[in-house]
Amino acid sequence: MRALPFPALAALALAALALAGRAPPAAAQGLDKVTVGGWSQPISEITNLLAEPDHGLFKARGIALDYVPGNGGGSAIQAVLAGQADVAFTDPASFYLALDKGADLVAIYDIYPQNVFNVVSPKSRGIRTAADLKGKRVGVYSLASGTRQHLLLLLAAAGLKESDVTVEVTGLLNFAPLIQGQVDATAATDTGLLVGRAKGLGDVDVIEVRDHLNLPSDIFVVTRKDYEAKKPLLRRFLAAYRDSAAWMIAKPDEAARLAVTRAINGRDEAINREVIRLRNLSSVSPTTEREGLGHFDLPVLQQGADTFRRLGLVTRALDMSQVVKSDLIPARETTKENTP
């Protein structure tokens, strides 16, 4: 999908950042706490959240931001359902699966409209298509992660089932087992592949999930109860998140420096810079060019839900128009972060 050229995007994000700087100060009586249940540990690609103590963009909106690490998109949703978090930082696949099990959830913001999932293997393994995965050992971040769900999409596209491969849980930094030969391939993301290459991955074949279905990589999800009861707070949260995304787009070098101390995997500033560049690019799409950061492409999400049902990954029809809501997303005319 076509995205706004990055230099123009960065320049325009500065305008949004300037608007954020004029946000009203926090209420005198204190800040409203919002806890984000993450899919990951505090890693460099979410530096815009981790740098809150430095840039204070959530505080400027009257919010005390907290982040609860997770182990995949499913665990982020579980944190919300268990009352341990207010907002899940999760993926559409985990969202579909939770809805299929009866969870009453609403998606409120499209964090990364571009699909960044892939399956990577050394060229010596000869795995160049999804069909080549049959009989192979494939690593995933966790059984509750988007890496596993998107692996299932790839397998199904080739007429394969999960039982046709051996799935190995290899953890977040899952390229080490691949390099060491413990698995034949690993399900990962663009940023994971970048780090893997920096650590000696060598020549690899990459199967991109977006070539089969360009689902968003991550979305914000809340319970319907909170969506109905906490609209003003969630609206402020999304405005603050939009501000933080615009900050990271406009100031990637600053974000890369802050990630050195804020992210658990951020020791190498040069790698941080590349990770942040990739994540900034995944934050935009033709839809966000027209409507602003965070807006959904509803037909794509519906196509994903329909595909999951057709492949037997969910058991019932899911109507995305009933569970995807855009009314809390900041209006484009007040952000200007994507104006061509």
Short mmCIF file of C-alpha atoms in Angstrom, two decimals:
data_model
loop_
_atom_site.label_atom_id
_atom_site.label_comp_id
_atom_site.label_asym_id
_atom_site.label_seq_id
_atom_site.Cartn_x
_atom_site.Cartn_y
_atom_site.Cartn_z
CA MET A 1 0.00 0.00 0.00
CA ARG A 2 1.23 3.50 -0.77
CA ALA A 3 2.29 5.61 2.22
CA LEU A 4 3.17 9.28 2.57
CA PRO A 5 6.86 9.90 1.67
CA PHE A 6 8.77 9.82 4.91
CA PRO A 7 10.51 13.24 4.72
CA ALA A 8 7.15 14.91 4.11
CA LEU A 9 5.58 12.84 6.87
CA ALA A 10 8.28 13.91 9.34
CA ALA A 11 7.89 17.57 8.44
CA LEU A 12 4.13 17.44 8.83
CA ALA A 13 4.41 15.55 12.09
CA LEU A 14 6.29 18.54 13.48
CA ALA A 15 3.13 20.58 12.99
CA ALA A 16 1.13 18.02 14.95
CA LEU A 17 3.79 18.06 17.64
CA ALA A 18 3.51 21.83 17.88
CA LEU A 19 -0.23 21.46 18.41
CA ALA A 20 0.46 18.91 21.14
CA GLY A 21 2.70 21.42 22.88
CA ARG A 22 -0.30 23.74 23.19
CA ALA A 23 -2.39 21.06 24.90
CA PRO A 24 -4.01 22.20 28.17
CA PRO A 25 -2.13 21.32 31.36
CA ALA A 26 -3.24 18.47 33.58
CA ALA A 27 -6.09 19.18 35.94
CA ALA A 28 -5.04 20.57 39.28
CA GLN A 29 -6.62 17.67 41.17
CA GLY A 30 -4.23 15.19 39.53
CA LEU A 31 -3.85 12.93 36.54
CA ASP A 32 -6.17 10.20 35.32
CA LYS A 33 -4.29 6.90 35.14
CA VAL A 34 -4.50 4.86 31.95
CA THR A 35 -2.75 1.50 31.84
CA VAL A 36 -1.81 0.03 28.47
CA GLY A 37 -1.57 -3.75 28.34
CA GLY A 38 1.20 -4.42 25.84
CA TRP A 39 1.94 -7.41 23.63
CA SER A 40 5.65 -7.10 24.40
CA GLN A 41 8.24 -6.10 26.91
CA PRO A 42 9.28 -2.41 26.78
CA ILE A 43 11.15 -2.59 23.45
CA SER A 44 12.48 0.13 21.18
CA GLU A 45 9.66 0.11 18.64
CA ILE A 46 7.29 1.53 21.27
CA THR A 47 9.69 4.29 22.32
CA ASN A 48 6.90 6.83 21.86
CA LEU A 49 5.22 5.26 24.91
CA LEU A 50 8.38 4.53 26.88
CA ALA A 51 9.63 8.11 26.52
CA GLU A 52 6.66 9.59 28.37
CA PRO A 53 8.88 10.59 31.36
CA ASP A 54 10.95 12.60 28.88
CA HIS A 55 8.36 14.23 26.61
CA GLY A 56 5.28 14.25 28.90
CA LEU A 57 2.74 14.24 26.09
CA PHE A 58 0.26 12.10 28.02
CA LYS A 59 0.71 14.24 31.12
CA ALA A 60 -0.05 17.28 28.98
CA ARG A 61 -3.44 15.66 28.29
CA GLY A 62 -4.04 15.00 32.00
CA ILE A 63 -3.07 11.33 31.85
CA ALA A 64 -0.69 9.29 34.00
CA LEU A 65 0.47 6.59 31.58
CA ASP A 66 1.35 3.08 32.76
CA TYR A 67 2.51 0.12 30.67
CA VAL A 68 2.04 -3.54 31.57
CA PRO A 69 4.33 -5.84 29.52
CA GLY A 70 2.80 -8.83 27.80
CA ASN A 71 3.67 -11.99 25.93
CA GLY A 72 1.71 -11.60 22.72
CA GLY A 73 -1.48 -9.88 21.58
CA GLY A 74 -3.66 -12.43 23.33
CA SER A 75 -2.07 -11.65 26.67
CA ALA A 76 -2.69 -7.93 26.12
CA ILE A 77 -6.39 -8.62 25.66
CA GLN A 78 -6.42 -10.89 28.70
CA ALA A 79 -4.91 -8.06 30.77
CA VAL A 80 -7.84 -5.84 29.78
CA LEU A 81 -10.45 -8.52 30.41
CA ALA A 82 -8.90 -9.22 33.83
CA GLY A 83 -8.98 -5.53 34.78
CA GLN A 84 -5.19 -5.26 34.86
CA ALA A 85 -5.15 -2.76 31.98
CA ASP A 86 -7.51 -0.24 30.43
CA VAL A 87 -6.35 -0.50 26.81
CA ALA A 88 -4.91 -3.49 24.95
CA PHE A 89 -2.05 -2.93 22.49
CA THR A 90 -2.87 -5.99 20.41
CA ASP A 91 -3.20 -7.36 16.88
CA PRO A 92 -6.35 -7.99 14.80
CA ALA A 93 -5.86 -11.75 14.87
CA SER A 94 -5.97 -11.81 18.68
CA PHE A 95 -8.96 -9.44 18.52
CA TYR A 96 -10.85 -11.81 16.21
CA LEU A 97 -10.10 -14.82 18.41
CA ALA A 98 -11.26 -13.02 21.56
CA LEU A 99 -14.48 -11.89 19.86
CA ASP A 100 -15.08 -15.44 18.67
CA LYS A 101 -14.87 -16.63 22.28
CA GLY A 102 -17.51 -14.11 23.33
CA ALA A 103 -15.42 -11.21 24.65
CA ASP A 104 -17.30 -7.90 24.35
CA LEU A 105 -14.55 -5.70 22.91
CA VAL A 106 -14.21 -2.60 20.73
CA ALA A 107 -11.26 -1.50 18.59
CA ILE A 108 -10.73 2.25 18.88
CA TYR A 109 -7.45 3.14 17.07
CA ASP A 110 -5.36 1.66 14.24
CA ILE A 111 -1.80 1.87 15.58
CA TYR A 112 0.03 0.28 12.64
CA PRO A 113 -2.17 0.00 9.53
CA GLN A 114 0.60 -1.79 7.61
CA ASN A 115 1.14 -5.52 8.16
CA VAL A 116 4.71 -6.11 9.34
CA PHE A 117 4.58 -9.87 10.02
CA ASN A 118 6.71 -12.34 8.10
CA VAL A 119 8.29 -15.79 8.18
CA VAL A 120 12.08 -15.88 7.84
CA SER A 121 14.38 -18.78 7.05
CA PRO A 122 18.05 -19.21 6.03
CA LYS A 123 18.41 -19.65 2.27
CA SER A 124 20.00 -23.03 2.89
CA ARG A 125 16.61 -24.33 4.12
CA GLY A 126 14.93 -23.73 0.76
CA ILE A 127 11.76 -22.26 2.29
CA ARG A 128 10.60 -19.72 -0.28
CA THR A 129 6.82 -20.13 -0.14
CA ALA A 130 4.30 -20.97 2.56
CA ALA A 131 3.93 -24.47 1.08
CA ASP A 132 7.63 -25.09 1.77
CA LEU A 133 6.96 -24.87 5.51
CA LYS A 134 5.35 -28.32 5.57
CA GLY A 135 7.21 -30.61 7.96
CA LYS A 136 9.44 -27.81 9.22
CA ARG A 137 10.12 -26.45 12.71
CA VAL A 138 8.87 -22.86 12.94
CA GLY A 139 9.53 -20.47 15.82
CA VAL A 140 6.91 -18.07 17.22
CA TYR A 141 7.16 -15.40 19.91
CA SER A 142 4.47 -17.11 21.98
CA LEU A 143 1.32 -19.16 21.41
CA ALA A 144 -0.73 -16.02 22.20
CA SER A 145 1.17 -13.79 19.79
CA GLY A 146 0.47 -12.27 16.42
CA THR A 147 3.47 -14.19 15.06
CA ARG A 148 1.61 -17.45 15.58
CA GLN A 149 -1.72 -16.16 14.25
CA HIS A 150 -0.12 -14.78 11.10
CA LEU A 151 1.82 -18.02 10.65
CA LEU A 152 -1.55 -19.80 10.66
CA LEU A 153 -2.78 -17.42 7.95
CA LEU A 154 0.21 -18.25 5.78
CA LEU A 155 -0.19 -21.98 6.31
CA ALA A 156 -3.89 -21.86 5.51
CA ALA A 157 -3.21 -19.89 2.34
CA ALA A 158 -1.06 -22.82 1.23
CA GLY A 159 -3.67 -25.41 2.24
CA LEU A 160 -1.72 -26.40 5.35
CA LYS A 161 -2.74 -26.75 9.00
CA GLU A 162 -0.78 -25.97 12.14
CA SER A 163 -0.28 -29.71 12.60
CA ASP A 164 1.66 -29.75 9.31
CA VAL A 165 4.53 -27.91 11.03
CA THR A 166 6.18 -28.11 14.44
CA VAL A 167 5.61 -24.81 16.24
CA GLU A 168 8.35 -23.89 18.72
CA VAL A 169 7.96 -21.06 21.26
CA THR A 170 11.21 -19.14 20.98
CA GLY A 171 10.45 -15.87 22.79
CA LEU A 172 10.66 -12.25 21.68
CA LEU A 173 14.28 -12.37 20.53
CA ASN A 174 13.47 -15.40 18.44
CA PHE A 175 16.22 -15.15 15.85
CA ALA A 176 18.84 -16.68 18.14
CA PRO A 177 17.25 -20.17 17.84
CA LEU A 178 17.10 -19.69 14.05
CA ILE A 179 20.76 -18.70 13.87
CA GLN A 180 21.66 -21.67 16.08
CA GLY A 181 19.69 -24.10 13.89
CA GLN A 182 17.10 -25.02 16.53
CA VAL A 183 14.29 -24.13 14.10
CA ASP A 184 14.08 -24.06 10.31
CA ALA A 185 12.15 -20.80 10.12
CA THR A 186 10.73 -18.23 12.48
CA ALA A 187 7.60 -16.09 12.39
CA ALA A 188 8.63 -12.51 13.10
CA THR A 189 8.18 -8.86 12.17
CA ASP A 190 10.11 -6.34 10.09
CA THR A 191 11.86 -4.92 13.15
CA GLY A 192 12.69 -8.38 14.44
CA LEU A 193 14.25 -9.21 11.09
CA LEU A 194 16.28 -6.00 11.21
CA VAL A 195 17.71 -6.91 14.62
CA GLY A 196 18.30 -10.50 13.54
CA ARG A 197 20.33 -9.37 10.56
CA ALA A 198 22.39 -7.10 12.79
CA LYS A 199 23.17 -10.13 14.97
CA GLY A 200 24.49 -12.28 12.18
CA LEU A 201 21.39 -13.86 10.65
CA GLY A 202 22.98 -13.99 7.20
CA ASP A 203 21.21 -14.53 3.87
CA VAL A 204 17.54 -15.38 4.35
CA ASP A 205 14.31 -15.88 2.46
CA VAL A 206 11.42 -13.78 3.72
CA ILE A 207 7.73 -14.59 3.21
CA GLU A 208 5.67 -11.43 3.79
CA VAL A 209 2.21 -11.88 5.28
CA ARG A 210 1.03 -8.64 3.64
CA ASP A 211 1.39 -10.32 0.24
CA HIS A 212 -1.47 -12.60 1.33
CA LEU A 213 -3.50 -10.24 3.55
CA ASN A 214 -2.44 -6.71 4.55
CA LEU A 215 -4.12 -6.64 7.94
CA PRO A 216 -3.06 -3.92 10.39
CA SER A 217 -0.27 -5.09 12.66
CA ASP A 218 -1.60 -3.57 15.89
CA ILE A 219 -4.70 -1.81 17.18
CA PHE A 220 -5.94 -0.40 20.49
CA VAL A 221 -8.80 -2.42 22.00
CA VAL A 222 -10.99 -1.77 25.06
CA THR A 223 -14.00 -3.45 26.61
CA ARG A 224 -17.33 -2.20 25.30
CA LYS A 225 -18.22 -1.23 28.87
CA ASP A 226 -15.22 1.10 29.08
CA TYR A 227 -15.83 2.38 25.56
CA GLU A 228 -19.30 3.48 26.59
CA ALA A 229 -18.42 4.74 30.10
CA LYS A 230 -15.01 6.40 29.55
CA LYS A 231 -15.26 8.18 26.23
CA PRO A 232 -13.81 11.52 27.39
CA LEU A 233 -10.82 9.82 29.01
CA LEU A 234 -10.23 7.49 26.05
CA ARG A 235 -10.51 10.43 23.67
CA ARG A 236 -7.75 12.22 25.61
CA PHE A 237 -5.67 9.05 25.66
CA LEU A 238 -5.89 8.65 21.90
CA ALA A 239 -5.03 12.32 21.37
CA ALA A 240 -1.97 11.84 23.58
CA TYR A 241 -0.98 8.67 21.76
CA ARG A 242 -1.39 10.47 18.42
CA ASP A 243 0.86 13.22 19.79
CA SER A 244 3.48 10.64 20.81
CA ALA A 245 3.35 8.94 17.40
CA ALA A 246 3.78 12.33 15.70
CA TRP A 247 6.72 13.06 18.03
CA MET A 248 8.49 9.83 17.06
CA ILE A 249 7.84 10.46 13.36
CA ALA A 250 9.15 14.03 13.61
CA LYS A 251 12.12 13.30 15.89
CA PRO A 252 13.41 9.78 15.20
CA ASP A 253 16.96 10.64 16.25
CA GLU A 254 15.81 11.87 19.65
CA ALA A 255 13.65 8.78 20.03
CA ALA A 256 16.62 6.54 19.14
CA ARG A 257 18.73 8.20 21.84
CA LEU A 258 16.03 7.87 24.48
CA ALA A 259 15.51 4.20 23.59
CA VAL A 260 19.05 3.49 24.77
CA THR A 261 17.90 3.91 28.37
CA ARG A 262 14.15 3.38 28.05
CA ALA A 263 13.97 0.13 26.02
CA ILE A 264 15.27 -3.22 27.21
CA ASN A 265 16.73 -3.92 23.75
CA GLY A 266 17.87 -0.37 22.98
CA ARG A 267 21.61 -0.40 23.63
CA ASP A 268 22.57 0.20 20.00
CA GLU A 269 21.39 3.67 18.97
CA ALA A 270 21.91 2.97 15.25
CA ILE A 271 19.67 -0.11 15.40
CA ASN A 272 17.13 1.89 17.41
CA ARG A 273 17.07 4.46 14.63
CA GLU A 274 16.28 1.82 12.00
CA VAL A 275 13.65 0.11 14.18
CA ILE A 276 11.95 3.45 14.78
CA ARG A 277 12.10 4.29 11.06
CA LEU A 278 10.33 1.03 10.21
CA ARG A 279 7.70 1.49 12.89
CA ASN A 280 7.04 5.08 11.82
CA LEU A 281 6.46 3.89 8.26
CA SER A 282 4.03 1.21 9.45
CA SER A 283 2.01 3.92 11.23
CA VAL A 284 0.78 5.44 7.97
CA SER A 285 -1.31 4.32 5.02
CA PRO A 286 -3.44 5.82 2.25
CA THR A 287 -6.33 5.87 4.76
CA THR A 288 -4.32 7.86 7.32
CA GLU A 289 -3.21 10.22 4.55
CA ARG A 290 -6.85 11.07 3.97
CA GLU A 291 -8.20 10.92 7.50
CA GLY A 292 -5.29 11.20 9.96
CA LEU A 293 -3.28 8.87 12.16
CA GLY A 294 -5.24 6.09 13.83
CA HIS A 295 -8.09 5.73 11.33
CA PHE A 296 -9.19 2.27 10.28
CA ASP A 297 -9.62 0.76 6.86
CA LEU A 298 -12.79 -1.09 7.80
CA PRO A 299 -13.07 -3.22 4.63
CA VAL A 300 -9.58 -4.65 5.28
CA LEU A 301 -10.48 -5.59 8.86
CA GLN A 302 -13.71 -7.19 7.62
CA GLN A 303 -11.76 -9.11 4.97
CA GLY A 304 -9.48 -10.35 7.72
CA ALA A 305 -12.41 -11.50 9.86
CA ASP A 306 -14.03 -13.23 6.91
CA THR A 307 -10.74 -14.92 6.02
CA PHE A 308 -10.27 -16.17 9.56
CA ARG A 309 -13.75 -17.71 9.46
CA ARG A 310 -13.25 -19.26 6.04
CA LEU A 311 -10.02 -20.84 7.22
CA GLY A 312 -11.66 -22.16 10.39
CA LEU A 313 -9.60 -19.97 12.72
CA VAL A 314 -12.83 -18.48 14.12
CA THR A 315 -16.17 -20.24 14.22
CA ARG A 316 -18.71 -17.48 13.69
CA ALA A 317 -19.28 -14.45 11.49
CA LEU A 318 -17.81 -11.25 12.90
CA ASP A 319 -19.29 -7.90 11.86
CA MET A 320 -16.49 -5.35 12.13
CA SER A 321 -18.90 -2.42 11.80
CA GLN A 322 -20.23 -3.36 15.25
CA VAL A 323 -16.85 -3.65 16.98
CA VAL A 324 -14.65 -1.04 15.27
CA LYS A 325 -15.32 2.54 16.35
CA SER A 326 -13.63 5.69 15.07
CA ASP A 327 -15.49 8.35 17.04
CA LEU A 328 -12.76 8.71 19.68
CA ILE A 329 -9.92 9.26 17.20
CA PRO A 330 -8.64 12.87 17.06
CA ALA A 331 -10.08 14.82 14.16
CA ARG A 332 -7.71 15.17 11.23
CA GLU A 333 -8.24 18.90 10.87
CA THR A 334 -6.78 19.47 14.33
CA THR A 335 -3.74 17.22 13.87
CA LYS A 336 -2.54 17.83 10.28
CA GLU A 337 0.00 15.07 10.81
CA ASN A 338 -0.73 13.43 7.47
CA THR A 339 -1.65 16.37 5.26
CA PRO A 340 -0.11 15.90 1.78
#
